[in-house]
Coordinates of C-alpha atoms in Angstrom, one line a residue:
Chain A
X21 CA 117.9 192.3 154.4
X22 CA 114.5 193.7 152.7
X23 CA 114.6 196.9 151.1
X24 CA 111.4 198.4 149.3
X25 CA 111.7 201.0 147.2
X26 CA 109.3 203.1 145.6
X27 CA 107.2 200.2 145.7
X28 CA 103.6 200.6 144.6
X29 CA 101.2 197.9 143.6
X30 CA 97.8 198.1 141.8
X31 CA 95.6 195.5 141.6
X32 CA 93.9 195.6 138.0
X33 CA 90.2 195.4 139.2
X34 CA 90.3 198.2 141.3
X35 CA 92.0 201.2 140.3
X36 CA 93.2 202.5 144.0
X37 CA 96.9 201.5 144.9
X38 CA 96.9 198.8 147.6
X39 CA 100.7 200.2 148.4
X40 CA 101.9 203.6 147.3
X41 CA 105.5 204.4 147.1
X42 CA 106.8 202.5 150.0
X43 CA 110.0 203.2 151.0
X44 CA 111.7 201.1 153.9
X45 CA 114.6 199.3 154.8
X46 CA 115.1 196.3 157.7
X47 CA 118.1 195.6 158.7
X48 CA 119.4 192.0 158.9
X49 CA 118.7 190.2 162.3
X50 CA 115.8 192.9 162.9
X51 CA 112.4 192.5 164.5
X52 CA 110.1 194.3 163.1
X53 CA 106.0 195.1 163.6
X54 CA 103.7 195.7 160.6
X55 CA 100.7 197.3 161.7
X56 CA 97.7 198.5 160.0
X57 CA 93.3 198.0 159.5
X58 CA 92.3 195.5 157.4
X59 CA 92.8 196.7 154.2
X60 CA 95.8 198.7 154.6
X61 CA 97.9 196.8 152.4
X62 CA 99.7 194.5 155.0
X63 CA 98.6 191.3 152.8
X64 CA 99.9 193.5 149.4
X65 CA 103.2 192.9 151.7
X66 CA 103.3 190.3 152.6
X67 CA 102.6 188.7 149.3
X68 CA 105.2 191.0 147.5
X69 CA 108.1 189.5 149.5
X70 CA 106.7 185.8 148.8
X71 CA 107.1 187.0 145.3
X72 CA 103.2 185.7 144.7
X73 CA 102.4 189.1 143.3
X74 CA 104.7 191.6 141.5
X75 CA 105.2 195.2 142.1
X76 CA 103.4 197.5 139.7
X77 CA 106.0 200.1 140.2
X78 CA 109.6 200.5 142.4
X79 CA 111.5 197.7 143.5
X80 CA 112.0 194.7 146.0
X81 CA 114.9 193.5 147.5
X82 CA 115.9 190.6 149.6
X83 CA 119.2 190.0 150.7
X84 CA 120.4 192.7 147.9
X85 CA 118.6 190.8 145.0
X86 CA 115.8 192.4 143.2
X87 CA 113.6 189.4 142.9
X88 CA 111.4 190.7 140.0
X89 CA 114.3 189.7 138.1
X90 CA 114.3 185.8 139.7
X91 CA 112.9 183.9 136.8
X92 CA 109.4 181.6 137.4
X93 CA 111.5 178.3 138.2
X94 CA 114.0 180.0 141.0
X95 CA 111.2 181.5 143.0
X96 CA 110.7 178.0 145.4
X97 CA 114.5 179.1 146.2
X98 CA 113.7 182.2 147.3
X99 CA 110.6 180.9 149.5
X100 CA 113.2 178.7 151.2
X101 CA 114.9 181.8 152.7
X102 CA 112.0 183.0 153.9
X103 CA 109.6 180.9 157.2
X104 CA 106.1 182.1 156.7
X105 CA 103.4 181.8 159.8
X106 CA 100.0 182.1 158.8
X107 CA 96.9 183.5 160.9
X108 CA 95.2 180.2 159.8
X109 CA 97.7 178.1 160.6
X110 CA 97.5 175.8 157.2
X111 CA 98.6 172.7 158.7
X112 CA 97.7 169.6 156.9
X113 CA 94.8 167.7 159.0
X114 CA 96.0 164.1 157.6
X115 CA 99.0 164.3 159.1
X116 CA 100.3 164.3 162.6
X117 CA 102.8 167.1 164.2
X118 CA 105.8 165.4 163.7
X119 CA 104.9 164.6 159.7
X120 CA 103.4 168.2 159.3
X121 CA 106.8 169.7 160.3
X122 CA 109.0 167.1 158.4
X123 CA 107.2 167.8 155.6
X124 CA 108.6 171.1 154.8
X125 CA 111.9 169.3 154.7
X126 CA 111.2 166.3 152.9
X127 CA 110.1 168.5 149.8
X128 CA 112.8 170.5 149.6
X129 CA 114.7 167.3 149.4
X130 CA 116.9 167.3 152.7
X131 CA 117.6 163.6 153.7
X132 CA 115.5 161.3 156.0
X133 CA 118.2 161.3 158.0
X134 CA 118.7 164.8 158.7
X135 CA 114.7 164.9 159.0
X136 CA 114.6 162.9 161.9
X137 CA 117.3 164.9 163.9
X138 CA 116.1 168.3 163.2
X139 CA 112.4 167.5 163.5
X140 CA 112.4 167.2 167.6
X141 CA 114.9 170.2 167.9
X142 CA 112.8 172.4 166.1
X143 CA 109.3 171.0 168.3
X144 CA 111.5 171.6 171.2
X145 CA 112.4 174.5 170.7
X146 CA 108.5 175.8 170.6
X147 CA 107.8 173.3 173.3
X148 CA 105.7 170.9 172.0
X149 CA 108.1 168.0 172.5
X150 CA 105.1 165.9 174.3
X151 CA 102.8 166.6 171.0
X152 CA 105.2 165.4 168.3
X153 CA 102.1 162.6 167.7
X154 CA 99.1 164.3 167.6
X155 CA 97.0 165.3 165.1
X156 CA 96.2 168.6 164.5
X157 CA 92.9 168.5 165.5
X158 CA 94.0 167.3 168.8
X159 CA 95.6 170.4 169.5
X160 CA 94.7 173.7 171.0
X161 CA 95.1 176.8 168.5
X162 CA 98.4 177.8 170.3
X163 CA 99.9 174.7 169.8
X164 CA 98.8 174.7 166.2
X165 CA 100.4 177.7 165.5
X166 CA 103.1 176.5 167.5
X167 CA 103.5 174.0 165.0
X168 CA 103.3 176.3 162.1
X169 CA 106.5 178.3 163.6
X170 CA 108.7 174.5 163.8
X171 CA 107.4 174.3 160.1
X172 CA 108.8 177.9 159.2
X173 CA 111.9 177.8 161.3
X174 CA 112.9 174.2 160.4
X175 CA 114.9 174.9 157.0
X176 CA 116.6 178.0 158.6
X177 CA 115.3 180.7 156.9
X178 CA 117.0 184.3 157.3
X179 CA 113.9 186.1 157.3
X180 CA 110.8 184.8 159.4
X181 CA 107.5 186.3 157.9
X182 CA 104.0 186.0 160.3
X183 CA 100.9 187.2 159.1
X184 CA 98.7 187.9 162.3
X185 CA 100.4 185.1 164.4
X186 CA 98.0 186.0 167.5
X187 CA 95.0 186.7 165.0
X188 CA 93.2 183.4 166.2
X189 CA 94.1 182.8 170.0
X190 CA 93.7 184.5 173.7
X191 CA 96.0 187.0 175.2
X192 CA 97.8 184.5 177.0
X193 CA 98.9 182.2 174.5
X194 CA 99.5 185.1 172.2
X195 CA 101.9 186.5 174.5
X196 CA 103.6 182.7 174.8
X197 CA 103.7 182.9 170.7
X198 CA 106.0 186.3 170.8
X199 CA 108.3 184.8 173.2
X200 CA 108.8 182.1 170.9
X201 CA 109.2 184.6 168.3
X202 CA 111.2 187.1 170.1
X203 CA 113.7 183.8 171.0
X204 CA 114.0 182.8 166.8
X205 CA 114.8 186.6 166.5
X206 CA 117.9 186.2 169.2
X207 CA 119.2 183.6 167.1
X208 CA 119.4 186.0 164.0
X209 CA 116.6 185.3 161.9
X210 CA 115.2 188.8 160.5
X211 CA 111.7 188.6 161.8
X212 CA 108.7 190.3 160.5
X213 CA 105.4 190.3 162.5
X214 CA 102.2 191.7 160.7
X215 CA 99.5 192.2 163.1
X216 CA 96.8 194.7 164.2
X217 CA 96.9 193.5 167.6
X218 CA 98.6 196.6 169.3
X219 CA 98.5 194.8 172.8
X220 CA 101.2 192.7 171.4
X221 CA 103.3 195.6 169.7
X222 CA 103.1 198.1 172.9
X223 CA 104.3 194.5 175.0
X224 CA 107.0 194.7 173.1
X225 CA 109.8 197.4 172.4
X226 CA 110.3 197.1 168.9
X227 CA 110.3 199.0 165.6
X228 CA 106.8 199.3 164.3
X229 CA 105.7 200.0 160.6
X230 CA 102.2 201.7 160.3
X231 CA 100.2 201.3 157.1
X232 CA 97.3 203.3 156.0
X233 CA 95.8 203.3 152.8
X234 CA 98.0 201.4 151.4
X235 CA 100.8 204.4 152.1
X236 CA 103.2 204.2 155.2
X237 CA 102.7 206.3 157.6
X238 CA 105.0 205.9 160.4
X239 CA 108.2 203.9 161.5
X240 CA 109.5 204.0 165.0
X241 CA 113.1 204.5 164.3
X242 CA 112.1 207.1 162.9
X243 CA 109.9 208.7 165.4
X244 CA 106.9 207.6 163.9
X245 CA 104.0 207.2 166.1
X246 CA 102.2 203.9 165.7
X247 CA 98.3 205.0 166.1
X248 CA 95.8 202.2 164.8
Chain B
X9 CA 114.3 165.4 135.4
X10 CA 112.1 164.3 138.7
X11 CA 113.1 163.2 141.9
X12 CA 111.2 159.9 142.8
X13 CA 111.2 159.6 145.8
X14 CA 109.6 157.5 148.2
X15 CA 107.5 160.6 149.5
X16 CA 106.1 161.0 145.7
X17 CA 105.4 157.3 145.5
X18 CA 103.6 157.4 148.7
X19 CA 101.4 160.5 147.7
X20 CA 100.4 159.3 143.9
X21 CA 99.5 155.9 146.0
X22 CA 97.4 157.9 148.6
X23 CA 95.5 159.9 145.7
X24 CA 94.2 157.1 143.9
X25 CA 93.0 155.1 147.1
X26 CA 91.5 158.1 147.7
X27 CA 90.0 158.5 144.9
X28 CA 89.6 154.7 143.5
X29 CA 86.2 155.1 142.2
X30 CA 87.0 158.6 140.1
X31 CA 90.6 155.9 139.2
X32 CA 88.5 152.9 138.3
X33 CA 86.5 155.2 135.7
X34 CA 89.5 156.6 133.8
X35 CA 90.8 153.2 133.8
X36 CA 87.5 151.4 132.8
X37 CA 87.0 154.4 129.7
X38 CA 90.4 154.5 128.6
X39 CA 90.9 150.5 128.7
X40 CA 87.1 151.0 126.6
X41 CA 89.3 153.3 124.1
X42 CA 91.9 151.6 124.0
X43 CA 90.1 147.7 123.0
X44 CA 88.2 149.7 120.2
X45 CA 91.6 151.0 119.0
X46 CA 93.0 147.7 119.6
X47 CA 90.8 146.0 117.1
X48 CA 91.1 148.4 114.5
X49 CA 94.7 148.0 114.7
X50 CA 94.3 143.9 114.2
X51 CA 92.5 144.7 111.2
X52 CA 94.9 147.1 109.8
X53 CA 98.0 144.8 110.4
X54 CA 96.2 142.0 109.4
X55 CA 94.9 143.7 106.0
X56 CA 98.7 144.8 105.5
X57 CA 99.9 141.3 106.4
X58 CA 97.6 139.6 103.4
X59 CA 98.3 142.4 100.9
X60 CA 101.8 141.8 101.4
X61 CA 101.3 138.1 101.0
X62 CA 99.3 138.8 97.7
X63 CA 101.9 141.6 96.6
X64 CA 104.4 138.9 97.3
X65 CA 102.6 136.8 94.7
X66 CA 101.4 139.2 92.3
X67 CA 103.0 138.2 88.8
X68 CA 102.1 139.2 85.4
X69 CA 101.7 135.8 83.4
X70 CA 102.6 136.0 79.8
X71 CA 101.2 133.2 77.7
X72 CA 102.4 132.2 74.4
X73 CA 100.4 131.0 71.6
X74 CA 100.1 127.8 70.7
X75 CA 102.0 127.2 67.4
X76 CA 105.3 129.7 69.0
X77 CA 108.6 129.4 68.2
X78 CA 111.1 127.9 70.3
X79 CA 113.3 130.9 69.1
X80 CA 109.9 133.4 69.7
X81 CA 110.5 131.9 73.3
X82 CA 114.0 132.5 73.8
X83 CA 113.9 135.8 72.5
X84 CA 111.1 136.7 75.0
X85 CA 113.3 134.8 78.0
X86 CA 115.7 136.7 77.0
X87 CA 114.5 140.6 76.7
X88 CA 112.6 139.9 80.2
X89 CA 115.7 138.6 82.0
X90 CA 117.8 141.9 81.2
X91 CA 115.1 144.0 82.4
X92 CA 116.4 145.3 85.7
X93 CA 112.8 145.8 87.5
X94 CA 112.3 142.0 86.7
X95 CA 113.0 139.5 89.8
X96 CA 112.9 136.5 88.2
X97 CA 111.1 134.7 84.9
X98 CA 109.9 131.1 85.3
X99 CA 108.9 129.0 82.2
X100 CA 105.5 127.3 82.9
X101 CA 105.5 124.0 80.5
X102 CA 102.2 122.7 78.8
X103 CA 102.3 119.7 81.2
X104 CA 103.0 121.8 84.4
X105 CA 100.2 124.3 83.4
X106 CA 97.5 121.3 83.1
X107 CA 99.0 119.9 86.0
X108 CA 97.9 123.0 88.1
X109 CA 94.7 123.2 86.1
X110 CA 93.6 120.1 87.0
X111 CA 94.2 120.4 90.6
X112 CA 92.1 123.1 90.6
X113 CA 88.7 121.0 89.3
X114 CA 87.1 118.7 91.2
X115 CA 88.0 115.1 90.1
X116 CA 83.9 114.7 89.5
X117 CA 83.5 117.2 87.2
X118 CA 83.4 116.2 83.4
X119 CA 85.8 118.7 82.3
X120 CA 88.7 116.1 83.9
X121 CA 87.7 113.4 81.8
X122 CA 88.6 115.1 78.5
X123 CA 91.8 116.9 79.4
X124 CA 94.3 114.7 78.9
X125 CA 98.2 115.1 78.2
X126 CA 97.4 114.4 74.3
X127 CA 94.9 116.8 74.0
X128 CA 96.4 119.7 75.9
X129 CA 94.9 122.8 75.2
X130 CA 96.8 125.0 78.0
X131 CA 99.7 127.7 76.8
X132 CA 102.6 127.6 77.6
X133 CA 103.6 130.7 79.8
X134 CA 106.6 133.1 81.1
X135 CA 105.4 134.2 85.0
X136 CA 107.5 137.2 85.7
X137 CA 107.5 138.6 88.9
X138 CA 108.7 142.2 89.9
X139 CA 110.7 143.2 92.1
X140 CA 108.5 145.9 93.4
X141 CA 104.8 145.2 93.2
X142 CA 104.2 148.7 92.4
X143 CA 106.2 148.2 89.5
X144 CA 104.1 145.1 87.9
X145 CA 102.1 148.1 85.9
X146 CA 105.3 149.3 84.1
X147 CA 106.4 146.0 83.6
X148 CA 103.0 145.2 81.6
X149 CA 103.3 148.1 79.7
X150 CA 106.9 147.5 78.5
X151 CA 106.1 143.9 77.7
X152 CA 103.2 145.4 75.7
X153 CA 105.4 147.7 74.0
X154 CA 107.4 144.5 73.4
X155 CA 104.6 142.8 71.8
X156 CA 104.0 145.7 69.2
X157 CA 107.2 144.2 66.9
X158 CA 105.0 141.7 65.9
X159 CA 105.8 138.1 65.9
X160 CA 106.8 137.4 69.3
X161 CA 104.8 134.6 70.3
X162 CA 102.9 136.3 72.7
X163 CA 98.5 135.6 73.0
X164 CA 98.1 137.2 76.1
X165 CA 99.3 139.4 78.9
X166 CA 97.5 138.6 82.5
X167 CA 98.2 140.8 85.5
X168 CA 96.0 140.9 88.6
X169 CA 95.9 144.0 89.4
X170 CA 92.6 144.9 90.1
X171 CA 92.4 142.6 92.3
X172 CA 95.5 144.1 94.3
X173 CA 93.8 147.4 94.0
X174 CA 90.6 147.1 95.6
X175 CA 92.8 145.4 98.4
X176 CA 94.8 148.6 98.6
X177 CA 92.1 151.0 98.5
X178 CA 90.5 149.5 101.3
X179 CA 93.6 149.0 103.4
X180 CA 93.9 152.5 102.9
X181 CA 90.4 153.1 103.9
X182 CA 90.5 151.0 107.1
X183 CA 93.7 153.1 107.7
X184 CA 92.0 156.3 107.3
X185 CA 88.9 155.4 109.5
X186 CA 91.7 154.1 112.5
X187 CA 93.3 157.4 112.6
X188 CA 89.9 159.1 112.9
X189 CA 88.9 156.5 115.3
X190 CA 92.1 157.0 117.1
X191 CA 92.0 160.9 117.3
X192 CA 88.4 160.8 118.4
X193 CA 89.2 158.1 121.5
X194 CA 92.5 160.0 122.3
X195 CA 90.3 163.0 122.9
X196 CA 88.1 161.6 125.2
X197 CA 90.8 159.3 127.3
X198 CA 92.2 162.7 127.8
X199 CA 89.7 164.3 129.2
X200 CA 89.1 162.1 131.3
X201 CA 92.1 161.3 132.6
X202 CA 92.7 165.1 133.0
X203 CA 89.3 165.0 135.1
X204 CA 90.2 162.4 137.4
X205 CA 93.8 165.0 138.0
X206 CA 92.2 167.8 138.5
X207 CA 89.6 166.5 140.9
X208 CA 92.7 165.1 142.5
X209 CA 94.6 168.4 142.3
X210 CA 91.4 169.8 144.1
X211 CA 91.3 167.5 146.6
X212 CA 94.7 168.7 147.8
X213 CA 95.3 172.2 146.8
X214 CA 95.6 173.2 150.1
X215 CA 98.5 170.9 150.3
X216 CA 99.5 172.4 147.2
X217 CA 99.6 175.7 148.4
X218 CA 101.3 175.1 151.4
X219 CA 104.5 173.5 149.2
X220 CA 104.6 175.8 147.5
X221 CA 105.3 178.2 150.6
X222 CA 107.1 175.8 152.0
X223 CA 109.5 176.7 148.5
X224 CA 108.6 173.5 146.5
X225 CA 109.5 173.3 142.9
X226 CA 107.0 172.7 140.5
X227 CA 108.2 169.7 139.6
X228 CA 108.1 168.2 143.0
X229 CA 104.8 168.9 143.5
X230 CA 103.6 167.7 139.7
X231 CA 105.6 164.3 140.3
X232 CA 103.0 162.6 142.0
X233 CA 99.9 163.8 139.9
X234 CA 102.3 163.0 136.9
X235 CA 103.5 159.2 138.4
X236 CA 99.5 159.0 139.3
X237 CA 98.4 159.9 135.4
X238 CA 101.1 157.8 134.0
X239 CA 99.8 154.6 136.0
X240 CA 96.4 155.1 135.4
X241 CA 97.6 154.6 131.5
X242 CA 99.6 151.6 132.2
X243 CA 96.8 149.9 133.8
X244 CA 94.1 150.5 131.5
X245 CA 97.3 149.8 128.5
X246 CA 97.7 146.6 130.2
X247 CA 93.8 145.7 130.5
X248 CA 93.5 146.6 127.2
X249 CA 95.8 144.2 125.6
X250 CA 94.7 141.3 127.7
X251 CA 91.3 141.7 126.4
X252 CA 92.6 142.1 122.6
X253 CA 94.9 139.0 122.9
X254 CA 91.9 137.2 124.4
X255 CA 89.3 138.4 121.3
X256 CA 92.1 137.5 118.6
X257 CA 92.5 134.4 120.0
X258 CA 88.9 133.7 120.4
X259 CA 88.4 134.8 116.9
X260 CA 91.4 133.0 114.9
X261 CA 89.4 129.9 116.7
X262 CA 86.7 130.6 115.2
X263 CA 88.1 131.5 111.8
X264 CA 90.2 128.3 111.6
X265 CA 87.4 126.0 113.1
X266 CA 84.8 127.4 110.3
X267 CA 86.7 125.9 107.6
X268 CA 88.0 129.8 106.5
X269 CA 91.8 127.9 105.7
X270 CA 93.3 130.6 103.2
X271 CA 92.5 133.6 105.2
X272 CA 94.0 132.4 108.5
X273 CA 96.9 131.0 106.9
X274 CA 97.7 134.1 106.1
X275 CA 96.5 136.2 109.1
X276 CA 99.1 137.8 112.0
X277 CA 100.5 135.2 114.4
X278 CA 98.7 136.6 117.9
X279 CA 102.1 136.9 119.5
X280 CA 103.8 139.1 117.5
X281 CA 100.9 141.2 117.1
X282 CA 99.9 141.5 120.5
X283 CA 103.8 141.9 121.0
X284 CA 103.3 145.2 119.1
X285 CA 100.1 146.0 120.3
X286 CA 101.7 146.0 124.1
X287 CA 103.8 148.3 123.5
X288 CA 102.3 150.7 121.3
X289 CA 99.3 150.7 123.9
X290 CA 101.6 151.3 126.8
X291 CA 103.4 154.7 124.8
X292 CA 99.8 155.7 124.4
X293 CA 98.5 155.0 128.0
X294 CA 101.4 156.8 130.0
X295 CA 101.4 159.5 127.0
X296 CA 97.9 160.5 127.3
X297 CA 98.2 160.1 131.4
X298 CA 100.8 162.7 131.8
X299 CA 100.1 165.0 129.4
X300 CA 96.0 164.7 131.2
X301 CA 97.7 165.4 134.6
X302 CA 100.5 167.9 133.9
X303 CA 97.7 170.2 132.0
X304 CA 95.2 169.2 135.1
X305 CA 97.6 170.9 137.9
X306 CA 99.3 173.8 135.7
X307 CA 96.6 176.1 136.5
X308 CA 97.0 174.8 140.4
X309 CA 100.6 175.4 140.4
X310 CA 99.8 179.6 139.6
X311 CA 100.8 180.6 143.6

């Protein structure tokens, strides 16, 4: 499902590599950990895969498709495989729960219709059926990012990015975030979770990818020992 | 090329309520532009309008002396009817051109009282008139060349052309001074058209951001800064003609009350100039809006 090989970006104002010769695999329907200090290269990632950034050197693939070769104009289609969850939730304060995840489908142009049937299935599904009208500033930072997830999962994406889901909330709620997560994963989206939170990854079984210095250091399935 | 949608409506709707002061002064400069264009433009037409008028009447008069030949005459009729630049030839008898003469004195003035039909001393004349204005010169010169022979008939040659020229020249100079005019005001509409975007843009690049994420095309998300340039245009297009139509109005009754009768005759009826005026102003309004907007978010749209 993602493939990175050789990859190795540069950033033009400083001359160190944010990732050096990466070389990974993850395997459609996987759940993965990304884990790794501020600094790592975990962002580098992240924003390689959105295609906001290109690699200096190697190559990425999604789905089989380098998409260094997808032109300016098809790069919203390849955003629309992919659900992103960010660590700051970016939820737009204007508009209420319901709007904020309907949004994502409105602008990709998928009838009103269709809108107002998914909408409640995906706020069920991350249990915030009793929210659907509330403002995001009504809302506790769990259920924000609870809301964030609907907005990723709601145009079925086959790869579910989250850049430090748990980054912003308690231990409790972070644990009720990965069971949400670990739930999308069981219905077959390829989930990648980026986090230096390693009570989160040990609570979990799963293959984790460690990054130092920009250069990857150890993956589980491979025997790799995550040590951050 | 764009999908518009209620959604874009609703947002380019949203963005200038919520920024209606920022709105009000791109419309009120643009609309400022766009009146000072506006009259330049009623000068120009009108300055075309009366040097077509004039053009229309331009003639070379070619008067005969008076002890001519009726066969010096006919001979002249004739050479200018087969010239092919020639529209038409009209004879002007001794009794029509005193008639016009006297029309033009006042009946007071002594002159009248010793003209009389017995004592005629006005030539009779050939008024030739081109079929191309611009050809009247050439037309004078061949007539000339005519005259060389010897013993045509012919006293004088009168063509107004300098009086055609200036008119020329300073259409040509009111033209040069609306382009520069133009250019100067088309600058500064789009600047600040593209300001009022771009402050708009800012207000919601967050927004932006997210879309794009979210796996937006660009177009989608320029729609409603687009839509939201365009009808800034329209409005201050549409303010702008009202307030031409009302100063051409208010001036042609002014004109026309002050006793000015040739000129207005001859001036631009207000409705088919501000016909034109519309719709020119309306190109240039949603022309300058978009281009303002789409160069306004292209740097936001860089995710």
């Amino acid at each position: 499902m993602i493939e990175f090989d050789n990859v190795t970006k540069t950033y033009e104002k400083n001359e160190k590599d944010a990732l050096k010769d990466i070389n990974l695999r993850i395997e459609s329907g996987e759940f993965v950990f990304l884990v790794g200090r501020s600094g790592a290269g975990k962002s580098t990632f992240i924003k390689l895969l959105l295609r906001e950034i290109d690699a200096t050197k190697g190559v990425v693939r999604i789905k089989g498709h380098d998409i260094s070769k997808l032109s300016k104009s098809q790069i919203p289609y390849l955003r629309r495989k992919l659900g992103v969850v960010f660590q700051d939730f970016r939820l737009l304060e204007n508009k209420n729960v319901y709007e904020n995840v309907a949004y994502a489908m409105e602008i990709i142009g998928r009838p009103e219709k269709k809108i107002r049937k998914k909408v409640p299935l995906a706020l069920s599904m991350v249990g915030l059926s009793d929210r659907m009208y509330h403002y995001p500033h009504e809302l506790s930072g769990g259920e924000q990012q609870r809301v964030v997830i609907a907005r990723a999962i709601i145009n079925n994406p086959s790869i579910l990015i989250c850049d430090e889901p748990t980054g912003n909330l308690d231990p409790e709620t972070s644990k009720d975030i990965m069971r949400i997560l670990l739930e999308i994963n069981r219905h077959g989206t390829t989930t990648v979770v980026v986090t230096h939170d390693m009570n989160i990854v040990r609570l979990l079984n799963k293959r984790v990818l460690t990054l130092e210095n920009g250069i990857l250091t150890g993956d589980s399935s491979k025997g790799g020992i995550a040590n951050v | 090329m764009f999908n518009l949608r209620r959604s874009t409506i609703r947002d380019a709707g949203q963005s200038l309520r919520r920024n209606s002061l920022m709105s009000l002064a791109s419309i009120i400069s643009m609309t400022a532009a766009l009146v000072i264009l506006g009259i330049f433009l009623v000068i120009t037409m009108n300055i075309r309008q009366v040097t077509q008028h004039v053009e229309g009447n331009l003639r070379i008069q070619v008067f005969m002396t008076q002890n001519c030949t009726q066969q010096q005459k006919d001979a002249l009729k004739n050479y200018l009817e087969q010239n092919n630049l020639i529209k038409s030839v009209q004879y002007e008898s001794k009794t029509t051109a005193l008639k016009n003469f006297s029309k033009q004195l006042d009946s007071s003035s002594s002159l009248a009282g010793t003209i009389n039909s017995k004592n005629n001393p006005m030539p009779e004349s050939y008024i030739v008139r081109a079929k191309n204005a611009n050809q009247l010169g050439k037309i004078k010169s061949q007539i000339e060349k005519y005259n060389q022979q010897g013993n045509t008939g012919i006293e004088y040659i009168k063509y107004g052309r300098d009086y055609i020229q200036a008119l020329t020249n300073f259409s040509h100079f009111i033209n040069m001074f609306c382009l520069f005019v133009v250019i100067v005001l088309s600058v500064i509409s789009y600047f600040l058209i593209y300001n009022t975007i771009k402050l708009t843009v800012f207000a919601r690049r967050k927004e932006i951001g997210i879309m794009k994420y979210v796996g937006a095309t660009d177009n989608y998300i320029r729609a409603p800064f687009l839509l939201e340039g365009a009808f800034l245009g329209i409005i201050a297009a549409l303010a702008a003609t009202l307030a031409v139509r009302t100063g051409y109005y208010y001036v042609l009754g002014y004109l026309s009350g002050n006793a000015l009768l040739p000129i207005t005759a001859n001036l631009a009826s207000p409705s088919a100039l501000i016909g034109k005026i519309v719709i020119f102003f309306l190109a240039y309004g949603i022309l300058i809006g978009t281009i303002g907007s789409h160069v306004a978010i292209r740097k936001f749209l860089d995710v």
